[in-house]
Amino acid sequence: MRVAIYGYGNLGRGVELALRQNPDCELVGVFSRRAPETVKTATGAPVYAAADILNFKDEIDVLILCGGSATDLPKMTPALAKDFCVVDSFDTHANIPAHFAAVDVAALAGNTLCLISAGWDPGMFSLARVYAGAILPDGEDYTFWGRGVSQGHSDAIRRIPGVLDARQYTVPVPEALEAVRRGDAPTLTTREKHTRECFVVAAPDADKAAIEQAIVTMPNYFADYNTTVTFVTAEELQRDHAGLPHGGRVIRTGRTGLDGEHTHAIEYSLRLDSNPEFTASALVAFARAVCRMKARGRTGCLTAFDVAPADLSPLSPEELRKKLL
Amino acid sequence: MRVAIYGYGNLGRGVELALRQNPDCELVGVFSRRAPETVKTATGAPVYAAADILNFKDEIDVLILCGGSATDLPKMTPALAKDFCVVDSFDTHANIPAHFAAVDVAALAGNTLCLISAGWDPGMFSLARVYAGAILPDGEDYTFWGRGVSQGHSDAIRRIPGVLDARQYTVPVPEALEAVRRGDAPTLTTREKHTRECFVVAAPDADKAAIEQAIVTMPNYFADYNTTVTFVTAEELQRDHAGLPHGGRVIRTGRTGLDGEHTHAIEYSLRLDSNPEFTASALVAFARAVCRMKARGRTGCLTAFDVAPADLSPLSPEELRKKLL
């Protein structure tokens, strides 16, 4: 399948690298809104101007969008869905129904097949929730994130005056995790589920106490959590916190039996050295499914929920049954 | 959907109980090869003679087969697939391709839709392997079972002369599990992955040393494992080992990046108080998918790999996207 990348940041680079691991994929090129000659790709993939993408309509089977969910994808995905089969990683949970509707209209009008919100959350975590909920109807879901870097929270700290750089880790509370796993089915507040660890580089003349106060009281981002702030040098941040690890787990516990006397726990967990590279790898697998389903005549908008797992795999149905079932 | 149960042991009873948790399901009845009046169901579901099942052809949307994989299902599933949409939990991994082929022929001839090998392994563990392999092509799979009761191994011990009863637990080796999770990608022998714990009730005059020797040297079942044998009284076995807990985990570790410098671990784990009740709950979810896919015109044989997750859930696609994505 012939794949193109639209947008070249950490995620686009991850897709470029992931495609090399999938022999059935061919990278047509990277499309960027920056001047192509200023974009250097990791593997030397050709770079084209985003404005020229319609010239490549017949050369691209599926286009993987690597823009941000805040401002890029809400416009980008429906616009490109008219002419291309696209896959995106739209992750603003509350706006998924509206995004789905907009992409569905565009895809049906353009006779394309699109898939939104691929990745790990939304994505693999969402799938874990659907499977577990279908098997254990009498139960409860828990999602824990981390230990990992939240880029949104890191950005929020960087916007505080006097902050030069920052890294924020989301960390699940071990006691909460254990109570859930045991099957206690606890009701947990935001504060009881996760803590937040912040590593901050302050400007030389900055008021560190004021920065710390600004962080721990920040509404939505930190006020509802137990938050620790550690000031580090730029060198320490680069040395100890340069990566983008993440992960987490979805747990569903539930009951079966004549009187609900048996409890069960289903847990899906991820430990990721690189959040963008793992997300990119998921996008490539879903791009494969989109190609196959489009070839069978499907059009419109999909999510991971609509994809039979066999369509994600490079193996044939016969191989899958023989080797993995 | 109108569901019937064929075969009434632990699994059939589990399906009966699981159906009560799914308001979109109606239990038509239990079909048994025993005399119906001798079968007492957990919730008072009606029992019919298996020989009469064709009289119910127009009243059953999907038939859940609860026979054993060794001798029942290889004949039962293809035979019933001619007249009913059936779901089974066939779990003899090596014979899945042949079983699939036989059921596919029968289902296509009968214009029915059937799904084989639902449950947790094969079933949910198989799905975990397919998803993880599609996302991390450069990686390795590990499956650990337990701590849990292996009924096959318990039966093998019971066949030894002088043994009155027995319970065998399969236990993963913690060090192996940790090495895998860390991403060491170890090559593990059978002995390095699991140990086996046997609790045995011996006849009063039995030679316990001979029984222990017969167990630990038994080919295929125990010879390749570190096995411990503990003799207990019938009362102790009943008190401490009456349940059928099981579980396990599928782990895939893999690498991404320019030089494979980032490692990732995907882990799917189950902790089950009742192996048959959890398997039964999975069978009911897959029965729902079979009904929906049949209504859309699909026929032949499927496995879990062919089912879009949305089809397993009682929630509508809109609800799924809004609540679980």
XYZ file of C-alpha atoms in Angstrom:
650
model
C 0.000 0.000 0.000
C 1.152 3.488 -0.865
C 1.202 5.746 2.186
C 1.854 9.455 2.565
C 2.471 11.490 5.720
C 0.831 14.877 6.209
C 2.619 16.949 8.854
C 6.139 16.284 10.070
C 6.713 16.591 13.827
C 7.434 13.790 16.298
C 4.400 11.827 15.112
C 5.127 12.214 11.394
C 8.705 11.136 11.987
C 7.393 8.123 13.926
C 5.197 7.124 10.982
C 8.153 7.426 8.625
C 10.146 5.043 10.838
C 7.227 2.651 11.399
C 6.631 2.248 7.670
C 10.129 0.778 7.315
C 9.051 -2.097 9.587
C 6.125 -2.973 7.327
C 7.276 -4.469 4.013
C 3.790 -4.144 2.513
C 3.989 -0.346 2.866
C 5.621 2.135 0.518
C 6.189 5.730 1.625
C 5.186 8.145 -1.144
C 6.464 11.160 0.747
C 5.987 13.697 3.485
C 3.692 16.695 2.928
C 4.483 19.746 5.017
C 3.128 23.252 5.377
C 6.683 24.396 5.898
C 8.944 25.079 2.931
C 9.876 21.525 1.804
C 13.565 22.300 1.518
C 13.656 23.211 5.248
C 12.288 19.815 6.360
C 14.878 17.085 6.869
C 13.346 13.627 7.187
C 14.811 10.840 9.290
C 15.244 8.363 6.444
C 15.560 10.791 3.555
C 11.905 10.504 2.508
C 10.998 13.135 -0.091
C 9.187 16.237 1.190
C 6.502 18.051 -0.778
C 4.472 21.178 -0.169
C 1.162 20.436 1.514
C -0.482 22.794 -0.987
C 0.468 20.418 -3.833
C -1.087 17.281 -2.375
C -3.973 17.065 -4.866
C -1.372 16.421 -7.575
C -0.649 13.132 -5.809
C -4.249 11.946 -5.605
C -3.641 8.899 -7.805
C -0.424 7.922 -6.077
C -1.620 7.707 -2.483
C -3.734 4.855 -1.120
C -3.912 6.245 2.387
C -2.800 9.495 3.947
C -1.732 9.531 7.598
C -2.406 12.896 9.216
C 0.124 13.948 11.827
C -1.283 17.287 12.939
C -2.473 18.308 16.381
C -5.965 17.740 17.711
C -6.484 21.250 19.067
C -6.483 23.229 15.838
C -5.109 21.144 12.930
C -7.188 17.981 12.690
C -10.724 19.423 13.153
C -10.255 21.222 9.811
C -7.582 19.094 8.182
C -9.219 15.664 8.365
C -12.625 16.609 6.856
C -10.922 18.747 4.186
C -8.575 15.970 3.062
C -11.224 13.253 3.446
C -12.913 14.532 0.299
C -9.971 13.403 -1.800
C -8.031 10.842 0.225
C -8.523 7.893 2.514
C -7.116 9.361 5.706
C -6.188 8.111 9.169
C -5.801 10.494 12.085
C -5.081 10.371 15.819
C -7.676 12.942 16.942
C -7.583 12.717 20.713
C -9.896 15.372 22.134
C -12.319 12.843 23.628
C -15.232 15.229 24.121
C -15.198 16.346 20.483
C -14.978 12.903 18.879
C -18.692 12.666 17.933
C -18.563 16.027 16.114
C -15.267 15.168 14.427
C -16.628 11.777 13.359
C -19.735 13.401 11.858
C -17.720 15.967 9.888
C -15.323 13.352 8.511
C -18.149 10.934 7.700
C -19.955 13.546 5.569
C -16.764 14.433 3.715
C -15.740 10.813 3.152
C -19.149 9.749 1.868
C -19.204 12.747 -0.477
C -15.728 11.910 -1.733
C -16.217 8.125 -1.828
C -13.268 7.649 0.505
C -12.786 5.648 3.701
C -11.363 7.387 6.759
C -10.509 6.337 10.282
C -10.227 8.776 13.171
C -8.791 8.626 16.688
C -6.266 5.831 16.169
C -3.394 5.553 18.629
C -3.427 4.301 22.184
C -5.856 6.584 24.015
C -8.040 6.975 22.101
C -7.223 3.777 20.261
C -5.912 0.658 21.954
C -7.244 1.725 25.365
C -10.665 2.332 23.805
C -10.612 -1.153 22.303
C -9.699 -2.611 25.694
C -12.738 -0.861 27.177
C -15.116 -2.175 24.498
C -13.928 -5.772 24.657
C -13.898 -5.880 28.451
C -17.301 -4.217 28.739
C -18.846 -6.645 26.262
C -17.565 -9.654 28.225
C -18.219 -8.352 31.747
C -21.427 -6.276 31.564
C -21.678 -6.154 35.359
C -18.472 -4.296 36.143
C -16.573 -1.030 36.198
C -13.796 0.540 34.088
C -10.671 2.253 35.315
C -8.010 3.988 33.245
C -4.652 4.910 34.733
C -2.062 6.853 32.788
C 1.674 6.831 33.329
C 4.234 6.919 34.533
C 4.753 9.124 31.512
C 5.247 12.554 30.067
C 2.141 14.611 29.433
C 3.036 17.082 26.700
C -0.082 19.166 27.344
C 0.794 19.597 31.016
C 4.448 20.287 30.193
C 3.311 23.009 27.785
C 1.033 24.515 30.433
C 3.991 24.898 32.808
C 6.137 26.451 30.084
C 3.577 29.215 29.657
C 4.142 30.429 33.242
C 6.314 33.595 33.375
C 9.848 32.796 34.476
C 9.758 29.192 33.241
C 12.305 28.347 30.558
C 11.452 24.675 30.136
C 9.524 21.919 31.895
C 8.596 18.269 31.862
C 5.525 16.860 33.609
C 5.047 13.212 34.512
C 1.633 11.719 35.225
C 1.949 8.932 37.811
C -0.730 6.478 38.928
C -1.229 6.131 42.691
C -0.060 2.594 43.597
C -2.676 2.091 46.332
C -5.503 2.979 43.957
C -4.156 0.584 41.351
C -3.954 -2.256 43.847
C -7.479 -1.677 45.138
C -8.818 -1.781 41.586
C -6.885 -4.936 40.711
C -8.105 -6.712 43.816
C -11.678 -6.140 42.640
C -12.629 -3.676 45.393
C -14.400 -1.570 42.739
C -13.501 1.655 44.558
C -14.910 5.076 43.711
C -11.817 7.187 43.182
C -11.445 10.962 43.014
C -9.086 12.579 40.538
C -6.615 13.153 43.368
C -6.749 9.520 44.467
C -5.919 8.150 41.015
C -2.882 10.115 39.833
C -0.125 12.377 41.077
C 1.789 14.874 38.956
C 5.560 15.377 39.063
C 6.942 18.543 37.494
C 10.581 19.208 36.602
C 11.087 22.888 35.885
C 13.933 25.018 34.557
C 13.458 28.556 35.924
C 15.015 31.735 34.560
C 17.963 32.914 36.721
C 16.008 35.802 38.189
C 12.669 34.022 38.495
C 10.661 33.773 41.723
C 10.633 30.010 42.205
C 8.064 30.090 44.998
C 5.706 32.019 42.718
C 6.245 29.518 39.897
C 5.554 26.573 42.179
C 2.414 28.247 43.463
C 1.259 29.007 39.918
C 1.690 25.334 38.979
C 0.034 23.613 41.917
C -3.010 25.928 41.849
C -3.526 25.854 38.079
C -7.179 24.885 37.454
C -7.925 21.720 35.402
C -4.223 20.938 34.969
C -2.906 20.652 38.550
C -5.267 21.998 41.213
C -7.125 18.693 41.600
C -3.927 16.623 41.986
C -1.148 16.153 44.479
C 1.602 17.866 42.526
C 5.314 18.036 43.247
C 7.586 20.642 41.678
C 11.345 20.096 41.379
C 13.589 22.803 39.954
C 16.399 21.500 37.780
C 19.004 23.005 35.493
C 18.594 22.971 31.725
C 21.395 20.402 31.612
C 19.643 18.129 34.114
C 16.374 18.366 32.198
C 18.162 17.427 28.987
C 20.097 14.612 30.652
C 17.308 13.005 32.717
C 14.068 13.997 31.026
C 14.702 14.188 27.288
C 12.547 11.202 26.318
C 8.816 10.971 25.739
C 7.941 7.769 27.604
C 4.346 7.074 28.460
C 1.917 4.275 29.036
C -0.821 3.284 31.366
C -3.485 0.666 31.825
C -7.178 0.044 31.353
C -8.670 -2.269 33.969
C -12.182 -3.629 34.078
C -13.338 -5.672 37.018
C -16.661 -7.455 36.984
C -18.738 -10.174 38.488
C -20.318 -13.393 37.220
C -22.138 -16.319 38.808
C -25.481 -17.037 40.360
C -25.105 -14.190 42.867
C -22.142 -12.348 41.355
C -19.913 -14.443 43.604
C -16.985 -14.593 41.160
C -14.896 -11.530 40.332
C -12.656 -11.108 37.337
C -10.094 -8.505 36.319
C -9.130 -7.700 32.742
C -6.100 -5.453 32.385
C -4.549 -3.977 29.270
C -1.317 -2.126 29.884
C 1.285 -0.306 27.848
C 4.842 0.681 28.699
C 6.151 2.938 25.972
C 9.649 4.315 25.558
C 8.352 6.709 22.928
C 4.766 7.849 22.952
C 4.833 9.342 19.415
C 6.559 6.305 17.874
C 4.067 3.875 19.387
C 1.136 6.038 18.280
C 2.677 6.169 14.818
C 2.979 2.385 14.721
C -0.726 2.072 15.548
C -1.596 4.573 12.804
C 0.234 2.445 10.238
C -1.652 -0.706 11.279
C -4.980 1.105 10.971
C -3.914 2.532 7.618
C -3.511 -1.063 6.421
C -7.052 -1.870 7.527
C -8.424 1.218 5.789
C -6.789 0.163 2.510
C -8.227 -3.334 2.739
C -11.723 -2.223 3.716
C -11.781 0.434 0.994
C -10.818 -2.238 -1.539
C -13.914 -4.158 -0.370
C -16.070 -1.112 -1.077
C -16.459 0.472 2.332
C -16.704 4.269 2.516
C -17.365 6.850 5.229
C -15.791 7.307 8.633
C -14.633 4.517 10.938
C -13.046 4.195 14.321
C -10.984 1.340 15.742
C -14.264 -0.202 16.912
C -15.303 -0.889 13.315
C -12.158 -2.739 12.257
C -11.901 -6.521 12.414
C -8.472 -7.274 13.975
C -7.472 -9.479 11.031
C -7.462 -6.387 8.804
C -4.699 -4.805 10.899
C -2.240 -7.631 10.446
C 0.133 -8.235 7.555
C -0.515 -11.969 8.003
C -3.181 -13.754 5.952
C -6.332 -15.037 7.680
C -4.964 -18.580 7.346
C -1.651 -17.637 8.942
C -3.394 -15.776 11.742
C -5.588 -18.780 12.595
C -2.663 -21.153 12.455
C -0.082 -19.085 14.340
C -1.911 -16.718 16.665
C -5.326 -18.247 17.486
C -31.465 -12.329 20.280
C -32.725 -15.827 21.005
C -29.944 -18.047 22.320
C -29.848 -21.744 23.102
C -27.242 -23.754 24.983
C -26.082 -27.145 23.731
C -24.410 -29.196 26.461
C -24.767 -28.491 30.164
C -21.616 -28.766 32.241
C -19.662 -25.961 33.908
C -19.492 -24.020 30.645
C -23.170 -24.415 29.770
C -24.136 -23.326 33.262
C -21.850 -20.300 32.849
C -23.607 -19.334 29.616
C -26.988 -19.642 31.327
C -25.820 -17.232 34.045
C -24.096 -14.842 31.601
C -27.251 -14.485 29.501
C -29.038 -13.001 32.515
C -26.523 -10.120 32.475
C -27.376 -9.265 28.864
C -30.865 -7.798 28.510
C -30.789 -8.130 24.715
C -30.526 -11.941 25.079
C -33.314 -14.418 25.623
C -32.534 -18.012 26.617
C -34.625 -20.442 24.575
C -33.417 -23.438 26.557
C -30.731 -25.958 27.265
C -30.254 -28.979 24.973
C -28.677 -31.997 26.587
C -27.774 -35.514 25.537
C -28.773 -36.666 28.994
C -32.414 -37.327 29.826
C -33.843 -33.780 30.176
C -35.643 -34.548 33.431
C -32.289 -35.430 35.052
C -30.714 -32.039 34.259
C -31.329 -29.300 36.789
C -30.414 -25.843 35.493
C -29.119 -23.032 37.691
C -31.896 -20.574 36.885
C -34.663 -23.025 35.980
C -34.096 -22.740 32.228
C -36.057 -25.407 30.325
C -34.126 -28.499 29.236
C -34.790 -30.340 25.988
C -33.386 -33.470 24.421
C -30.467 -32.742 22.105
C -32.039 -35.109 19.584
C -35.037 -32.763 19.261
C -33.087 -29.625 18.421
C -34.146 -29.435 14.779
C -37.705 -28.806 15.994
C -36.398 -25.495 17.376
C -34.740 -24.330 14.182
C -37.003 -21.295 13.782
C -36.774 -20.290 17.434
C -33.004 -20.066 17.832
C -30.912 -17.208 16.454
C -27.638 -18.565 17.766
C -26.653 -21.800 19.442
C -23.789 -21.807 21.926
C -21.995 -25.153 22.019
C -20.676 -26.169 25.414
C -19.062 -29.500 24.632
C -15.434 -30.511 24.991
C -12.765 -29.953 22.363
C -11.289 -33.447 22.480
C -14.218 -35.464 21.148
C -17.447 -33.398 21.176
C -16.821 -30.250 19.153
C -14.924 -31.702 16.154
C -18.135 -33.524 15.202
C -20.760 -31.397 16.932
C -19.918 -27.979 15.484
C -19.870 -28.945 11.773
C -23.005 -31.089 12.236
C -25.021 -28.313 13.882
C -23.571 -25.595 11.606
C -25.736 -26.930 8.780
C -28.884 -25.787 10.573
C -27.866 -23.204 13.160
C -25.591 -20.242 13.638
C -23.257 -21.669 16.256
C -20.498 -20.380 18.510
C -18.007 -22.733 20.101
C -14.903 -22.586 22.298
C -12.803 -25.158 20.435
C -9.392 -24.908 22.083
C -7.131 -27.574 20.606
C -4.778 -25.051 19.010
C -3.106 -27.445 16.583
C -6.422 -28.585 15.104
C -7.984 -25.148 14.608
C -7.295 -24.941 10.838
C -8.992 -28.313 10.225
C -11.903 -27.451 12.508
C -12.325 -24.076 10.795
C -12.384 -25.718 7.366
C -15.007 -28.283 8.399
C -17.261 -25.669 9.980
C -16.846 -23.282 7.052
C -18.014 -25.911 4.555
C -21.032 -26.795 6.682
C -21.991 -23.181 7.356
C -21.734 -22.144 3.717
C -23.838 -25.155 2.711
C -26.431 -24.304 5.352
C -26.346 -20.540 4.825
C -25.447 -20.034 8.482
C -22.755 -17.997 10.228
C -20.557 -19.712 12.809
C -17.695 -18.616 15.034
C -15.179 -21.031 16.516
C -12.584 -20.849 19.279
C -14.119 -18.060 21.343
C -13.092 -17.740 24.980
C -9.851 -16.461 26.430
C -7.167 -18.749 24.998
C -7.993 -19.152 22.207
C -10.016 -15.963 22.166
C -9.040 -12.834 24.031
C -5.380 -13.884 24.248
C -5.375 -14.517 20.503
C -6.783 -11.035 19.896
C -4.089 -9.548 22.125
C -1.461 -11.306 19.994
C -2.917 -10.023 16.710
C -3.280 -6.407 17.826
C 0.156 -6.290 19.430
C 1.832 -7.966 16.478
C 0.220 -5.561 14.014
C 1.460 -2.536 15.974
C 4.937 -3.809 16.849
C 6.103 -5.910 13.875
C 9.666 -6.019 15.220
C 9.057 -7.854 18.486
C 8.330 -11.103 20.267
C 5.263 -12.652 21.917
C 5.090 -14.344 25.294
C 2.110 -16.080 26.857
C 2.068 -16.961 30.545
C -0.781 -18.916 32.118
C -1.862 -18.862 35.727
C -1.797 -18.948 38.571
C -4.755 -21.148 37.808
C -6.272 -24.597 37.683
C -5.541 -26.672 34.610
C -8.387 -29.151 34.303
C -6.498 -31.253 31.776
C -3.533 -31.646 34.096
C -5.785 -32.325 37.096
C -7.484 -35.081 35.086
C -4.116 -36.576 34.140
C -3.181 -36.909 37.804
C -6.556 -38.474 38.645
C -5.860 -41.274 36.163
C -2.808 -42.434 38.177
C -3.564 -45.587 40.234
C -4.044 -44.767 43.921
C -5.146 -41.163 43.283
C -8.661 -40.321 44.492
C -8.712 -36.668 43.479
C -6.313 -33.919 42.426
C -5.995 -30.287 41.547
C -3.146 -28.882 39.449
C -2.135 -25.205 39.356
C -0.078 -23.735 36.540
C 2.134 -20.938 37.874
C 4.265 -18.480 35.876
C 7.875 -18.110 36.976
C 8.204 -14.552 38.380
C 11.775 -14.056 37.152
C 10.794 -14.972 33.591
C 7.846 -12.594 33.716
C 10.030 -9.727 34.910
C 12.674 -10.333 32.256
C 10.007 -10.251 29.560
C 8.379 -7.091 30.908
C 11.709 -5.294 31.081
C 12.122 -5.905 27.363
C 15.038 -8.343 27.667
C 13.381 -10.489 24.966
C 14.677 -13.693 26.569
C 14.513 -17.124 24.961
C 12.735 -19.232 27.564
C 12.441 -22.988 27.851
C 9.213 -24.607 28.986
C 10.761 -25.147 32.425
C 11.809 -21.520 32.723
C 8.321 -20.156 32.037
C 5.977 -22.123 34.313
C 5.989 -24.344 37.371
C 3.262 -26.838 38.250
C 1.800 -27.330 41.733
C -0.171 -30.507 42.381
C -2.490 -31.149 45.325
C -3.328 -34.826 45.522
C -5.703 -36.948 47.576
C -4.243 -40.484 47.764
C -6.103 -43.656 48.652
C -5.375 -44.808 52.236
C -3.184 -47.697 51.104
C -1.530 -45.938 48.172
C 2.226 -45.641 47.641
C 2.653 -41.883 47.792
C 6.263 -41.964 46.597
C 5.176 -43.907 43.518
C 2.364 -41.431 42.824
C 4.716 -38.474 43.119
C 7.202 -40.164 40.803
C 4.453 -40.956 38.292
C 3.393 -37.309 38.277
C 6.754 -35.574 37.961
C 7.956 -37.895 35.195
C 4.729 -37.853 33.143
C 5.666 -36.919 29.554
C 4.096 -33.764 28.032
C 2.174 -32.963 31.195
C 4.878 -32.645 33.861
C 8.292 -34.001 32.825
C 9.392 -30.684 31.279
C 8.413 -28.608 34.318
C 9.534 -28.105 37.881
C 6.616 -29.818 39.598
C 5.731 -29.958 43.272
C 3.372 -32.561 44.712
C 1.538 -31.983 48.007
C -0.664 -34.695 49.478
C -3.822 -33.382 51.126
C -6.974 -34.899 52.558
C -10.236 -34.915 50.633
C -11.527 -32.309 53.104
C -8.531 -30.042 52.515
C -8.918 -30.314 48.757
C -12.586 -29.400 49.017
C -11.906 -26.558 51.433
C -8.883 -24.948 49.755
C -9.050 -25.989 46.108
C -12.720 -26.220 45.112
C -12.717 -23.239 42.731
C -11.683 -23.045 39.108
C -9.651 -19.837 39.051
C -7.366 -19.137 36.124
C -5.855 -16.345 34.137
C -2.596 -15.350 32.594
C -1.080 -12.755 30.358
C 0.030 -12.144 26.795
C 3.002 -9.830 26.502
C 4.566 -8.480 23.361
C 7.706 -6.427 23.508
C 9.039 -4.667 20.458
C 11.256 -1.942 19.168
C 10.759 1.257 17.185
C 12.933 4.178 16.176
C 15.748 4.897 13.766
C 17.884 2.055 15.179
C 15.274 0.233 17.252
C 16.383 2.339 20.216
C 12.955 2.493 21.836
C 11.341 -0.557 23.417
C 7.681 -0.986 24.210
C 5.707 -3.585 26.139
C 2.053 -4.409 25.533
C 0.492 -6.645 28.165
C -2.983 -8.131 28.285
C -3.767 -9.955 31.499
C -6.688 -11.790 33.033
C -7.379 -12.753 36.630
C -10.404 -15.019 36.700
C -12.222 -16.388 39.715
C -14.068 -18.805 37.457
C -12.540 -19.968 34.200
C -15.781 -21.483 32.811
C -17.919 -18.458 33.712
C -15.502 -16.033 32.062
C -15.284 -18.212 28.948
C -19.076 -18.358 28.911
C -19.306 -14.569 29.108
C -17.013 -14.269 26.099
C -19.127 -16.795 24.174
C -22.238 -14.678 24.748
C -20.520 -11.517 23.447
C -19.394 -13.355 20.311
C -22.901 -14.802 19.896
C -24.172 -11.219 19.730
C -21.681 -10.416 16.969
C -22.685 -13.525 15.033
C -26.362 -12.491 15.140
C -25.577 -8.995 13.895
C -23.219 -10.117 11.140
C -25.663 -12.801 9.984
C -28.377 -10.140 9.789
C -26.045 -8.232 7.441
C -25.783 -11.299 5.207
C -22.508 -12.846 6.286
C -22.209 -16.640 6.170
C -19.459 -19.208 6.708
C -17.005 -19.629 9.542
C -15.410 -16.809 11.527
C -12.993 -16.448 14.391
C -12.580 -13.583 16.837
C -10.150 -12.040 14.340
C -13.000 -11.384 11.891
C -15.279 -9.530 14.284
C -15.256 -5.748 14.572
C -15.283 -4.961 18.323
C -18.387 -2.775 17.989
C -20.389 -5.884 17.093
C -19.630 -7.440 20.491
C -21.077 -4.605 22.514
C -24.703 -4.015 23.474
C -24.032 -0.281 23.038
C -24.800 1.473 19.744
C -21.908 2.755 17.601
C -22.809 6.321 18.667
C -22.741 5.403 22.363
C -19.463 3.550 21.940
C -17.787 6.541 20.286
C -19.140 8.941 22.876
C -18.494 6.895 26.012
C -15.595 4.530 25.331
C -13.446 6.050 22.570
